[in-house]
Tab-separated table of C-alpha atoms in Angstrom:
chain	number	residue	atom	x	y	z
A	15	UNK	CA	-17.254	3.992	-20.926
A	16	UNK	CA	-15.730	1.193	-19.060
A	17	UNK	CA	-12.231	1.889	-17.648
A	18	UNK	CA	-9.493	-0.216	-19.093
A	19	UNK	CA	-7.411	-0.729	-15.738
A	20	UNK	CA	-8.946	-1.652	-12.518
A	21	UNK	CA	-6.180	-0.418	-10.227
A	22	UNK	CA	-3.133	1.924	-10.848
A	23	UNK	CA	-0.724	2.652	-8.153
A	24	UNK	CA	1.926	5.280	-7.973
A	25	UNK	CA	4.993	5.359	-5.627
A	26	UNK	CA	7.963	3.418	-4.372
A	27	UNK	CA	9.193	0.272	-5.885
A	28	UNK	CA	12.169	-0.974	-4.000
A	29	UNK	CA	14.124	-3.859	-2.579
A	30	UNK	CA	13.476	-5.039	0.904
A	31	UNK	CA	16.653	-6.703	2.218
A	32	UNK	CA	14.851	-8.728	4.814
A	33	UNK	CA	16.748	-10.305	7.838
A	34	UNK	CA	17.154	-14.113	7.004
A	35	UNK	CA	19.299	-15.729	9.748
A	36	UNK	CA	22.956	-15.687	10.267
A	37	UNK	CA	26.086	-16.914	8.496
A	38	UNK	CA	28.159	-19.574	9.989
A	39	UNK	CA	30.255	-16.712	11.270
A	40	UNK	CA	27.435	-15.276	13.030
A	41	UNK	CA	26.851	-12.360	10.758
A	42	UNK	CA	23.220	-11.360	9.771
A	43	UNK	CA	21.934	-12.453	6.319
A	44	UNK	CA	19.539	-10.481	4.369
A	45	UNK	CA	17.288	-11.742	1.646
A	46	UNK	CA	16.599	-9.841	-1.534
A	47	UNK	CA	12.742	-9.321	-1.634
A	48	UNK	CA	10.952	-7.215	-4.079
A	49	UNK	CA	8.461	-4.852	-2.547
A	50	UNK	CA	7.295	-1.214	-1.820
A	51	UNK	CA	3.631	-0.674	-0.567
A	52	UNK	CA	1.992	0.338	-3.748
A	53	UNK	CA	3.533	-2.705	-5.551
A	54	UNK	CA	2.398	-5.118	-2.719
A	55	UNK	CA	-1.298	-3.882	-3.138
A	56	UNK	CA	-1.111	-4.194	-6.854
A	57	UNK	CA	0.132	-7.753	-6.516
A	58	UNK	CA	-2.822	-8.701	-4.398
A	59	UNK	CA	-5.270	-7.073	-6.962
A	60	UNK	CA	-3.465	-8.922	-9.807
A	61	UNK	CA	-3.682	-12.229	-7.829
A	62	UNK	CA	-7.390	-11.624	-7.422
A	63	UNK	CA	-7.929	-11.392	-11.235
A	64	UNK	CA	-7.812	-7.483	-11.706
A	65	UNK	CA	-6.055	-5.474	-14.319
A	66	UNK	CA	-3.228	-3.472	-12.623
A	67	UNK	CA	-0.548	-0.922	-13.605
A	68	UNK	CA	2.390	0.744	-11.809
A	69	UNK	CA	3.642	4.238	-12.102
A	70	UNK	CA	6.967	5.031	-10.744
A	71	UNK	CA	10.814	5.135	-11.202
A	72	UNK	CA	13.691	2.702	-10.501
A	73	UNK	CA	17.196	3.079	-11.252
A	74	UNK	CA	18.810	1.550	-14.418
A	75	UNK	CA	20.630	-0.905	-12.295
A	76	UNK	CA	20.303	-4.613	-11.431
A	77	UNK	CA	17.819	-3.902	-8.669
A	78	UNK	CA	15.509	-1.894	-10.964
A	79	UNK	CA	15.644	-4.544	-13.654
A	80	UNK	CA	14.818	-7.436	-11.035
A	81	UNK	CA	11.887	-5.244	-9.895
A	82	UNK	CA	10.402	-4.659	-13.261
A	83	UNK	CA	10.811	-8.301	-14.060
A	84	UNK	CA	8.937	-9.171	-10.816
A	85	UNK	CA	6.029	-6.956	-11.574
A	86	UNK	CA	5.681	-8.373	-15.167
A	87	UNK	CA	5.718	-11.931	-13.536
A	88	UNK	CA	2.954	-10.768	-11.208
A	89	UNK	CA	0.772	-9.491	-14.225
A	90	UNK	CA	1.232	-5.841	-13.396
A	91	UNK	CA	1.930	-3.547	-16.368
A	92	UNK	CA	5.240	-1.797	-16.168
A	93	UNK	CA	4.730	0.438	-19.285
A	94	UNK	CA	4.712	3.527	-16.883
A	95	UNK	CA	7.869	2.391	-14.844
A	96	UNK	CA	10.800	4.463	-15.789
A	97	UNK	CA	14.461	3.283	-15.399
A	98	UNK	CA	16.612	6.201	-14.559
A	99	UNK	CA	20.455	6.035	-15.221
A	100	UNK	CA	21.023	8.987	-12.861
A	101	UNK	CA	19.630	7.603	-9.583
A	102	UNK	CA	19.988	4.367	-7.849
A	103	UNK	CA	16.917	2.077	-6.956
A	104	UNK	CA	15.712	2.610	-3.421
A	105	UNK	CA	16.749	-0.046	-0.746
A	106	UNK	CA	15.265	-0.896	2.493
A	107	UNK	CA	16.990	-3.109	5.121
A	108	UNK	CA	14.504	-4.706	7.304
A	109	UNK	CA	15.363	-6.259	10.738
A	110	UNK	CA	12.731	-8.546	12.264
A	111	UNK	CA	12.113	-9.255	15.956
A	112	UNK	CA	10.718	-12.360	17.612
A	113	UNK	CA	7.015	-11.144	17.087
A	114	UNK	CA	7.664	-10.412	13.396
A	115	UNK	CA	7.654	-6.645	13.963
A	116	UNK	CA	10.207	-4.722	11.756
A	117	UNK	CA	12.899	-2.063	11.920
A	118	UNK	CA	13.761	-0.329	8.741
A	119	UNK	CA	16.924	1.434	7.371
A	120	UNK	CA	16.649	2.974	3.917
A	121	UNK	CA	19.231	3.741	1.379
A	122	UNK	CA	17.269	6.634	-0.351
A	123	UNK	CA	19.333	9.817	-0.428
A	124	UNK	CA	17.862	10.247	-3.047
A	125	UNK	CA	16.269	7.047	-4.408
A	126	UNK	CA	15.034	6.705	-7.975
A	127	UNK	CA	11.281	6.671	-6.769
A	128	UNK	CA	11.676	10.298	-5.409
A	129	UNK	CA	12.711	11.450	-8.838
A	130	UNK	CA	9.485	10.990	-10.841
A	131	UNK	CA	8.453	14.227	-12.494
A	132	UNK	CA	4.986	15.575	-13.730
A	133	UNK	CA	6.254	15.523	-17.319
A	134	UNK	CA	6.808	11.829	-17.096
A	135	UNK	CA	3.136	11.061	-16.063
A	136	UNK	CA	1.024	9.065	-18.563
A	137	UNK	CA	-2.074	11.049	-18.464
A	138	UNK	CA	-3.902	8.769	-20.727
A	139	UNK	CA	-3.267	5.877	-18.363
A	140	UNK	CA	-4.202	7.916	-15.326
A	141	UNK	CA	-7.595	8.951	-16.947
A	142	UNK	CA	-8.442	5.183	-17.607
A	143	UNK	CA	-8.578	3.556	-14.179
A	144	UNK	CA	-11.188	2.617	-11.781
A	145	UNK	CA	-9.031	3.102	-8.748
A	146	UNK	CA	-5.829	5.271	-8.310
A	147	UNK	CA	-3.758	4.575	-5.162
A	148	UNK	CA	-0.798	6.200	-3.631
A	149	UNK	CA	0.997	6.398	-0.320
A	150	UNK	CA	2.892	8.972	1.615
A	151	UNK	CA	6.427	7.792	0.789
A	152	UNK	CA	6.173	9.509	-2.480
A	153	UNK	CA	5.203	12.672	-0.502
A	154	UNK	CA	8.483	12.951	1.298
A	155	UNK	CA	10.472	14.692	-1.363
A	156	UNK	CA	10.145	16.749	-4.488
A	157	UNK	CA	9.674	16.343	-7.410
A	158	UNK	CA	7.629	13.032	-6.449
A	159	UNK	CA	5.545	14.928	-3.983
A	160	UNK	CA	4.123	17.385	-6.508
A	161	UNK	CA	3.887	14.655	-9.173
A	162	UNK	CA	1.959	12.306	-6.922
A	163	UNK	CA	-0.574	15.041	-6.085
A	164	UNK	CA	-0.821	15.816	-9.838
A	165	UNK	CA	-1.525	12.233	-10.602
A	166	UNK	CA	-4.138	12.021	-7.976
A	167	UNK	CA	-5.902	15.098	-9.341
A	168	UNK	CA	-5.874	13.810	-12.929
A	169	UNK	CA	-7.338	10.517	-12.007
A	170	UNK	CA	-9.949	12.119	-9.749
A	171	UNK	CA	-11.141	14.397	-12.543
A	172	UNK	CA	-11.502	11.317	-14.831
A	173	UNK	CA	-13.842	9.679	-12.246
A	174	UNK	CA	-11.571	7.223	-10.457
A	175	UNK	CA	-11.919	6.303	-6.801
A	176	UNK	CA	-8.672	7.782	-4.997
A	177	UNK	CA	-7.127	5.499	-2.512
A	178	UNK	CA	-4.626	6.710	0.011
A	179	UNK	CA	-2.296	4.907	2.487
A	180	UNK	CA	-0.272	7.386	4.930
A	181	UNK	CA	2.381	4.676	5.287
A	182	UNK	CA	4.621	6.383	7.935
A	183	UNK	CA	8.349	5.647	7.974
A	184	UNK	CA	9.874	8.103	10.490
A	185	UNK	CA	13.478	7.922	9.077
A	186	UNK	CA	12.307	9.350	5.654
A	187	UNK	CA	10.842	12.519	7.102
A	188	UNK	CA	12.796	15.511	8.592
A	189	UNK	CA	10.738	15.235	11.836
A	190	UNK	CA	7.565	14.113	13.070
A	191	UNK	CA	5.685	17.513	12.645
A	192	UNK	CA	6.659	17.608	8.915
A	193	UNK	CA	5.580	14.010	8.524
A	194	UNK	CA	2.091	14.698	10.082
A	195	UNK	CA	1.711	17.773	7.820
A	196	UNK	CA	2.765	16.013	4.723
A	197	UNK	CA	0.609	12.913	5.347
A	198	UNK	CA	-2.438	14.898	6.174
A	199	UNK	CA	-1.944	17.242	3.141
A	200	UNK	CA	-3.049	14.370	0.829
A	201	UNK	CA	-6.176	13.246	2.723
A	202	UNK	CA	-8.689	15.718	1.003
A	203	UNK	CA	-8.030	13.969	-2.197
A	204	UNK	CA	-8.972	10.627	-1.015
A	205	UNK	CA	-12.191	8.876	-1.406
A	206	UNK	CA	-10.986	5.850	0.706
A	207	UNK	CA	-8.228	5.594	3.081
A	208	UNK	CA	-6.268	2.928	4.853
A	209	UNK	CA	-4.315	3.869	8.146
A	210	UNK	CA	-2.657	2.028	10.792
A	211	UNK	CA	-3.598	2.289	14.525
A	212	UNK	CA	-0.494	4.143	15.251
A	213	UNK	CA	-0.684	6.312	12.328
A	214	UNK	CA	-4.343	7.408	12.932
A	215	UNK	CA	-3.465	8.461	16.529
A	216	UNK	CA	-0.264	10.387	15.401
A	217	UNK	CA	-2.035	12.358	12.663
A	218	UNK	CA	-5.093	13.308	14.773
A	219	UNK	CA	-3.935	13.437	18.332
A	220	UNK	CA	-7.194	11.429	19.247
A	221	UNK	CA	-7.457	9.267	22.228
A	222	UNK	CA	-9.256	6.545	20.514
A	223	UNK	CA	-9.335	4.904	17.066
A	224	UNK	CA	-12.971	5.630	16.755
A	225	UNK	CA	-12.366	9.337	17.417
A	226	UNK	CA	-9.352	9.309	15.025
A	227	UNK	CA	-11.558	7.789	12.291
A	228	UNK	CA	-14.195	10.526	12.760
A	229	UNK	CA	-11.624	13.279	12.367
A	230	UNK	CA	-10.008	11.663	9.284
A	231	UNK	CA	-13.485	11.368	7.752
A	232	UNK	CA	-14.173	14.982	8.352
A	233	UNK	CA	-11.057	15.761	6.208
A	234	UNK	CA	-12.834	14.465	3.085
A	235	UNK	CA	-12.710	10.525	2.663
A	236	UNK	CA	-15.940	8.537	2.437
A	237	UNK	CA	-14.520	5.470	4.062
A	238	UNK	CA	-11.521	5.127	6.463
A	239	UNK	CA	-10.096	1.626	7.390
A	240	UNK	CA	-7.951	1.537	10.673
A	241	UNK	CA	-5.905	-1.521	10.632
A	242	UNK	CA	-5.414	-2.966	14.171
A	243	UNK	CA	-2.685	-5.754	13.654
A	244	UNK	CA	-3.894	-9.010	14.758
A	245	UNK	CA	-7.150	-7.599	16.093
A	246	UNK	CA	-8.347	-6.883	12.500
A	247	UNK	CA	-9.721	-3.481	11.381
A	248	UNK	CA	-11.983	-0.671	12.207
A	249	UNK	CA	-13.900	0.588	9.315
A	250	UNK	CA	-15.633	3.873	9.466
A	251	UNK	CA	-17.980	5.801	7.086
A	252	UNK	CA	-20.329	8.713	7.915
A	253	UNK	CA	-23.140	6.042	8.261
A	254	UNK	CA	-21.389	4.149	10.938
A	255	UNK	CA	-18.467	2.189	12.255
A	256	UNK	CA	-17.665	-1.582	12.696
A	257	UNK	CA	-14.869	-3.668	13.931
A	258	UNK	CA	-13.958	-6.726	11.949
A	259	UNK	CA	-11.930	-9.366	13.565
A	260	UNK	CA	-8.647	-10.552	11.992
A	261	UNK	CA	-7.428	-14.127	11.605
A	262	UNK	CA	-5.475	-15.742	14.411
A	263	UNK	CA	-2.272	-17.053	12.571
A	264	UNK	CA	1.473	-17.518	13.371
A	265	UNK	CA	3.367	-14.436	12.452
A	266	UNK	CA	6.726	-14.593	10.577
A	267	UNK	CA	7.078	-11.052	9.112
A	268	UNK	CA	4.512	-8.248	9.079
A	269	UNK	CA	6.082	-6.729	5.878
A	270	UNK	CA	3.156	-6.022	3.577
A	271	UNK	CA	0.471	-6.968	6.058
A	272	UNK	CA	-1.395	-3.523	5.689
A	273	UNK	CA	-0.855	-3.449	1.873
A	274	UNK	CA	-2.310	-7.014	1.456
A	275	UNK	CA	-5.202	-6.026	3.736
A	276	UNK	CA	-6.073	-3.051	1.589
A	277	UNK	CA	-5.490	-4.914	-1.695
A	278	UNK	CA	-7.936	-7.521	-0.492
A	279	UNK	CA	-10.357	-5.010	0.681
A	280	UNK	CA	-10.250	-3.027	-2.664
A	281	UNK	CA	-10.635	-6.156	-4.669
A	282	UNK	CA	-13.899	-6.966	-2.693
A	283	UNK	CA	-14.908	-3.491	-3.431
A	284	UNK	CA	-14.304	-3.722	-7.198
A	285	UNK	CA	-16.369	-6.817	-7.418
A	286	UNK	CA	-19.279	-4.956	-6.086
A	287	UNK	CA	-19.436	-2.320	-8.930
A	288	UNK	CA	-20.814	0.229	-6.546
A	289	UNK	CA	-19.849	3.660	-5.465
A	290	UNK	CA	-18.339	4.030	-2.190
A	291	UNK	CA	-21.088	6.011	-0.717
A	292	UNK	CA	-23.670	3.237	-1.847
A	293	UNK	CA	-21.893	0.404	0.238
A	294	UNK	CA	-23.992	-1.124	2.883
A	295	UNK	CA	-22.390	-1.984	6.210
A	296	UNK	CA	-22.703	-5.767	5.259
A	297	UNK	CA	-20.771	-5.248	2.080
A	298	UNK	CA	-18.125	-3.215	3.918
A	299	UNK	CA	-17.667	-6.113	6.320
A	300	UNK	CA	-17.236	-8.668	3.506
A	301	UNK	CA	-14.540	-6.447	1.921
A	302	UNK	CA	-12.734	-6.213	5.352
A	303	UNK	CA	-12.888	-9.910	6.050
A	304	UNK	CA	-11.381	-10.566	2.458
A	305	UNK	CA	-8.595	-8.106	3.517
A	306	UNK	CA	-8.086	-9.693	6.800
A	307	UNK	CA	-7.910	-13.201	5.194
A	308	UNK	CA	-5.233	-11.825	2.742
A	309	UNK	CA	-3.181	-10.084	5.412
A	310	UNK	CA	-3.337	-13.160	7.558
A	311	UNK	CA	-1.897	-15.320	4.928
A	312	UNK	CA	0.788	-12.749	3.903
A	313	UNK	CA	2.211	-12.454	7.554
A	314	UNK	CA	3.087	-16.157	7.579
A	315	UNK	CA	5.772	-15.706	5.065
A	316	UNK	CA	8.836	-13.429	4.739
A	317	UNK	CA	9.031	-10.387	2.396
A	318	UNK	CA	6.550	-7.982	0.548
A	319	UNK	CA	5.619	-9.390	-2.921
A	320	UNK	CA	6.822	-13.035	-2.368
A	321	UNK	CA	4.448	-13.223	0.530
A	322	UNK	CA	1.365	-12.243	-1.189
A	323	UNK	CA	-1.012	-15.164	-1.271
A	324	UNK	CA	-2.924	-16.385	-4.353
A	325	UNK	CA	-6.504	-16.100	-5.070
A	326	UNK	CA	-7.146	-19.792	-4.340
A	327	UNK	CA	-5.492	-19.514	-0.997
A	328	UNK	CA	-7.506	-16.489	-0.022
A	329	UNK	CA	-10.790	-18.086	-1.213
A	330	UNK	CA	-9.992	-21.111	0.741
A	331	UNK	CA	-9.372	-19.087	3.850
A	332	UNK	CA	-12.791	-17.373	3.296
A	333	UNK	CA	-14.552	-20.688	2.825
A	334	UNK	CA	-13.255	-21.783	6.272
A	335	UNK	CA	-14.881	-18.806	7.847
A	336	UNK	CA	-18.358	-19.445	6.413
A	337	UNK	CA	-18.138	-23.178	6.763
C-alpha cells in the first residue's frame, strides 16, 4: 500500500534571530527567521513537490504561532505540531562572520521542542510515511530524546526509510563526550545519514573523511553523506565511495546549507522509487548533485526557511550543469 506522506520530520522548530547589520547607533540588529534543521529540510522537499509533515512542539506564544503559519505557507502539514502553554518557543541568536560562518547562542532552558512526549506522538502518521527524518537536537534532553527514538522505531517497523542528521551544537550538550555518545546512540536506527566534515571526525576519531565514513557505515546505515562545505560531499555505501563537487557561489549565510543539501538529496532519492541498497553509484551522484545545487542556492541568502530555493531555481541550476 502506498504511503500517504513522503517525508515526516521530528525535532526542533525555532526562530533564528540572524545578525542583519547595525542600527544607526552601532548596535547589532537581528532578523526573525523561521528555522530549525528538520523544518528546513521539509521545506526543500515541499518545494520539490513532495508531501511533508512536521512533528514537534512550540510554545503557545507569538513565535510558535509564527512558525506554524510559516510551515503551513510552505505546504508542510502542522497537524502534529503542538502548542504548549507551559514552555517558550526555542530561540537561536546567530552571529555571522565575513565568510558566512555562524556562531549560535540558544534560549532553550528548556525550550518547548525538548518537551514532546511519547504520548503525544501520532502513531498513525508515523506509520504512513516513506521517509522519517530526525536530528540530534531532539536527543539532548528528555522527554524529547526518548520520544524521538520511539518515533523512529515506529516508523522503521512500518517500513519507512530512517534518515538521521547528527547536527552538533556544542552549547546544547553538557560536554563533548556526552554529545558524542548521544549522537552515536541513534546511528543504528538510521538507513541513511547526513553528517558534516567536522561531525564525522568528532564522532569517530578518524583521520580522514573516508575512514570516518567507513566507521559510520559499520554502525548500521546503508548510506552516509559527509558534507564538505564548498567542496561538495563525500557519499559512501558498502559498495563504494565518491566525492561530488559543490557549486562555487558567493556565500552570505551558511544557515540551512546542510539541511538544504540533504533535502535536495532525499528528494532525488524519492524520485527514483528504489530501496537505498539498490541505488547505483550514478543514481547516488545525481542525488548528490541535486543536493549540492540546492545548498549552493540556499547559502546566497540569509536565514533558514526563507533561504530555501524554489524547485524552478534548483532545476535551472541543474540545467546549467548539464548544458
